[in-house]
Structures are given as C-alpha cells and as structure tokens.
mmCIF file of C-alpha atoms in Angstrom:
data_model
loop_
_atom_site.group_PDB
_atom_site.id
_atom_site.type_symbol
_atom_site.label_atom_id
_atom_site.label_comp_id
_atom_site.label_asym_id
_atom_site.label_seq_id
_atom_site.Cartn_x
_atom_site.Cartn_y
_atom_site.Cartn_z
ATOM 1 C CA MET A 1 -0.071 0.182 0.308
ATOM 2 C CA SER A 2 2.942 2.925 0.314
ATOM 3 C CA SER A 3 3.903 2.204 -3.231
ATOM 4 C CA ARG A 4 1.193 3.445 -3.730
ATOM 5 C CA PHE A 5 1.556 5.834 -2.048
ATOM 6 C CA PHE A 6 4.909 6.640 -4.033
ATOM 7 C CA ILE A 7 3.766 6.537 -7.184
ATOM 8 C CA LEU A 8 1.397 8.869 -6.438
ATOM 9 C CA PHE A 9 3.893 11.347 -4.999
ATOM 10 C CA VAL A 10 6.025 10.509 -7.928
ATOM 11 C CA LEU A 11 2.872 10.982 -10.698
ATOM 12 C CA ILE A 12 1.761 14.998 -9.073
ATOM 13 C CA ILE A 13 5.434 15.898 -8.838
ATOM 14 C CA LEU A 14 6.177 14.835 -12.095
ATOM 15 C CA LEU A 15 2.072 16.334 -12.699
ATOM 16 C CA THR A 16 3.804 20.244 -11.535
ATOM 17 C CA GLY A 17 6.983 19.984 -13.119
ATOM 18 C CA LEU A 18 4.602 19.515 -16.359
ATOM 19 C CA CYS A 19 2.332 22.509 -15.774
ATOM 20 C CA TYR A 20 5.738 24.296 -14.576
ATOM 21 C CA TYR A 21 7.403 23.967 -17.264
ATOM 22 C CA GLY A 22 4.395 24.331 -19.441
ATOM 23 C CA GLY A 23 3.572 28.180 -17.922
ATOM 24 C CA THR A 24 7.195 29.933 -18.865
ATOM 25 C CA HIS A 25 8.106 27.908 -21.776
ATOM 26 C CA THR A 26 5.317 28.775 -23.444
ATOM 27 C CA PRO A 27 5.332 28.517 -27.586
ATOM 28 C CA TRP A 28 2.908 31.283 -28.488
ATOM 29 C CA LEU A 29 4.408 35.068 -27.632
ATOM 30 C CA LYS A 30 2.594 36.807 -25.136
ATOM 31 C CA LEU A 31 1.816 40.752 -25.168
ATOM 32 C CA SER A 32 2.529 41.279 -21.783
ATOM 33 C CA THR A 33 5.741 40.373 -22.264
ATOM 34 C CA CYS A 34 6.618 41.889 -25.576
ATOM 35 C CA LEU A 35 4.775 45.235 -23.097
ATOM 36 C CA GLU A 36 7.761 44.168 -20.276
ATOM 37 C CA HIS A 37 10.995 44.292 -22.864
ATOM 38 C CA PRO A 38 10.016 46.754 -25.994
ATOM 39 C CA GLU A 39 12.762 47.370 -27.295
ATOM 40 C CA LYS A 40 13.254 43.147 -27.758
ATOM 41 C CA TYR A 41 10.302 42.122 -28.986
ATOM 42 C CA ASP A 42 9.519 45.475 -31.593
ATOM 43 C CA GLY A 43 8.364 44.091 -35.230
ATOM 44 C CA GLN A 44 7.119 40.844 -33.782
ATOM 45 C CA ARG A 45 3.516 38.265 -33.584
ATOM 46 C CA VAL A 46 1.867 37.957 -30.861
ATOM 47 C CA THR A 47 -0.471 35.371 -30.991
ATOM 48 C CA TYR A 48 -1.396 35.452 -26.857
ATOM 49 C CA ILE A 49 -2.885 38.054 -25.959
ATOM 50 C CA ARG A 50 -5.768 38.106 -22.190
ATOM 51 C CA GLU A 51 -9.245 38.456 -22.415
ATOM 52 C CA PRO A 52 -8.943 40.575 -25.953
ATOM 53 C CA LYS A 53 -11.511 43.321 -25.630
ATOM 54 C CA ILE A 54 -13.429 45.821 -28.689
ATOM 55 C CA GLU A 55 -12.933 48.594 -26.289
ATOM 56 C CA LYS A 56 -13.537 51.795 -29.216
ATOM 57 C CA VAL A 57 -13.607 51.936 -32.140
ATOM 58 C CA THR A 58 -11.554 54.909 -34.057
ATOM 59 C CA PRO A 59 -11.108 55.393 -38.259
ATOM 60 C CA GLU A 60 -7.549 54.300 -37.782
ATOM 61 C CA GLY A 61 -8.528 50.487 -35.746
ATOM 62 C CA PHE A 62 -9.975 50.498 -32.145
ATOM 63 C CA ILE A 63 -8.684 50.327 -28.807
ATOM 64 C CA LEU A 64 -7.981 46.952 -27.521
ATOM 65 C CA ASN A 65 -8.469 46.642 -23.905
ATOM 66 C CA HIS A 66 -6.850 43.113 -22.343
ATOM 67 C CA GLY A 67 -7.256 41.768 -19.199
ATOM 68 C CA GLY A 68 -7.900 46.078 -17.725
ATOM 69 C CA ASP A 69 -4.918 47.342 -19.755
ATOM 70 C CA THR A 70 -5.991 49.037 -22.494
ATOM 71 C CA LEU A 71 -3.866 49.619 -26.514
ATOM 72 C CA PRO A 72 -4.669 51.121 -29.389
ATOM 73 C CA VAL A 73 -4.125 48.634 -32.987
ATOM 74 C CA ILE A 74 -4.013 49.475 -36.366
ATOM 75 C CA ALA A 75 -6.906 47.522 -38.777
ATOM 76 C CA ASP A 76 -9.500 47.143 -41.164
ATOM 77 C CA THR A 77 -12.424 48.576 -38.927
ATOM 78 C CA THR A 78 -15.591 46.804 -40.470
ATOM 79 C CA GLY A 79 -17.817 45.593 -38.640
ATOM 80 C CA LEU A 80 -16.359 45.733 -35.653
ATOM 81 C CA LYS A 81 -18.535 46.900 -33.206
ATOM 82 C CA ALA A 82 -17.162 48.021 -29.264
ATOM 83 C CA ASN A 83 -17.601 45.451 -26.319
ATOM 84 C CA GLU A 84 -16.765 42.192 -28.412
ATOM 85 C CA TYR A 85 -14.168 39.902 -27.605
ATOM 86 C CA ILE A 86 -11.912 39.123 -30.184
ATOM 87 C CA GLY A 87 -9.307 36.702 -31.807
ATOM 88 C CA LEU A 88 -6.896 38.871 -32.967
ATOM 89 C CA VAL A 89 -2.842 37.787 -33.690
ATOM 90 C CA ALA A 90 -0.945 41.038 -34.992
ATOM 91 C CA ILE A 91 2.788 43.211 -34.991
ATOM 92 C CA PHE A 92 3.837 44.446 -31.918
ATOM 93 C CA HIS A 93 5.438 48.436 -32.336
ATOM 94 C CA LYS A 94 7.726 49.409 -29.767
ATOM 95 C CA GLU A 95 5.573 52.666 -29.522
ATOM 96 C CA GLY A 96 2.822 50.783 -28.175
ATOM 97 C CA TYR A 97 0.348 49.803 -30.881
ATOM 98 C CA LEU A 98 -0.327 46.725 -32.259
ATOM 99 C CA GLU A 99 -0.426 45.735 -36.252
ATOM 100 C CA ALA A 100 -3.484 43.883 -36.926
ATOM 101 C CA VAL A 101 -2.655 39.963 -39.076
ATOM 102 C CA ASP A 102 -5.054 38.097 -38.139
ATOM 103 C CA MET A 103 -8.953 39.055 -36.563
ATOM 104 C CA VAL A 104 -11.913 36.683 -35.518
ATOM 105 C CA ILE A 105 -14.767 38.596 -33.517
ATOM 106 C CA SER A 106 -15.564 35.619 -30.871
ATOM 107 C CA LYS A 107 -19.588 35.884 -31.386
ATOM 108 C CA ASN A 108 -21.536 34.223 -27.456
ATOM 109 C CA ARG A 109 -17.582 33.667 -26.088
ATOM 110 C CA ARG A 110 -18.927 34.203 -22.531
ATOM 111 C CA TYR A 111 -22.175 31.856 -23.086
ATOM 112 C CA LYS A 112 -20.226 28.879 -24.903
ATOM 113 C CA ILE A 113 -18.014 28.436 -21.504
ATOM 114 C CA LEU A 114 -20.736 28.318 -19.304
ATOM 115 C CA LEU A 115 -22.743 25.805 -21.853
ATOM 116 C CA SER A 116 -18.761 23.730 -21.570
ATOM 117 C CA VAL A 117 -19.683 23.342 -18.423
ATOM 118 C CA ILE A 118 -22.457 20.771 -18.836
ATOM 119 C CA PRO A 119 -20.739 18.169 -20.115
ATOM 120 C CA VAL A 120 -18.000 18.171 -17.592
ATOM 121 C CA LEU A 121 -21.057 18.454 -14.396
ATOM 122 C CA LEU A 122 -22.446 15.722 -16.231
ATOM 123 C CA THR A 123 -20.464 13.422 -16.596
ATOM 124 C CA ALA A 124 -19.433 13.438 -12.789
ATOM 125 C CA PHE A 125 -22.870 13.079 -11.714
ATOM 126 C CA LEU A 126 -23.658 10.124 -14.076
ATOM 127 C CA PHE A 127 -19.733 8.375 -12.631
ATOM 128 C CA PHE A 128 -20.280 9.536 -8.736
ATOM 129 C CA ARG A 129 -23.404 7.746 -8.874
ATOM 130 C CA SER A 130 -22.158 4.471 -9.986
ATOM 131 C CA PHE A 131 -18.488 5.010 -7.732
ATOM 132 C CA LYS A 132 -17.758 5.482 -5.162
ATOM 133 C CA ILE A 133 -14.781 6.151 -3.439
ATOM 134 C CA ASN A 134 -12.371 3.979 -1.194
ATOM 135 C CA TRP A 135 -10.160 5.867 0.506
ATOM 136 C CA LYS A 136 -8.155 3.309 2.082
ATOM 137 C CA THR A 137 -6.875 1.775 -1.182
ATOM 138 C CA MET A 138 -7.511 4.942 -2.732
ATOM 139 C CA GLN A 139 -9.160 3.621 -5.474
ATOM 140 C CA PHE A 140 -12.765 4.222 -6.574
ATOM 141 C CA GLU A 141 -15.546 1.294 -6.244
ATOM 142 C CA MET A 142 -18.718 0.060 -7.769
ATOM 143 C CA LYS A 143 -21.652 0.730 -5.437
ATOM 144 C CA HIS A 144 -24.098 -1.551 -3.835
ATOM 145 C CA ALA A 145 -27.391 -1.228 -5.429
#
C-alpha cells in the first residue's frame, strides 16, 4: 500500500513539473511579454493576448482592452463593434501599438464557455452516481444497488 502513495507522490511531482515547464516555456509570444521588453520584441508577431476585447472603434482601428489595460490597434474596422471579444494575431511595435494581421470576432464567447461546463458536470454526476471512493485503498469502487 505504501508503494501506491509513493507512485501517487511521484506522479503529482511530475505533473507539477510539467505544468511549470508549460507555463514558463510557452510556444507563443504574449502581449504582456512584449510590453515588458518593447525594444526586444519590436516587429514580432503576438499570438497570445489575455481577454482581448474591443473597447472603442477609432477611424484607424480600435482600442484593445487586454486584461484591464488598453492598447491601440491599427486594423480594418469593417464590422467591428465596441465590447466584442476578438481573436487577434498582431505585430507589436515598440511605440506602443499593434498592427492587426488576423482577426476574428468571438461571438457569444462567455455563453460558449458556460455551455462547455455542462458535459463535465453531467459526466461527474453520472460517474459518482455509480462509483464511490474507497479512501483506504485509494480506488474507485462500484456502489452496491
């Protein structure tokens, strides 16, 4: 039984290490990283922007709200409206603006996130309706009818 706890401990340590590595060695460039070191990332393609939302449409583009901060974006504004979430790939400029390369409006983004939780809750409900956890052996067991 102690070997089970050892294996569980090793797996938790391995999972923690992989999560840390994934968080520190991402394959995409974050907007926050560009803003921290503007000279280093001038002209680079930004592919990760946290919670990108159009705050205001301007004649030359729009003002992007990203996680509470704002930044101007030069883009074609055809069909854009304020308060819409947007998928955005852009070129960062050290002067403090973005140049849009690819954009897509994320219609009903919040509703889609909430809707995606329903299958997880349903699966968990059905699983725990049929199984229980035996904490002594650290296993799932079928409930007796």
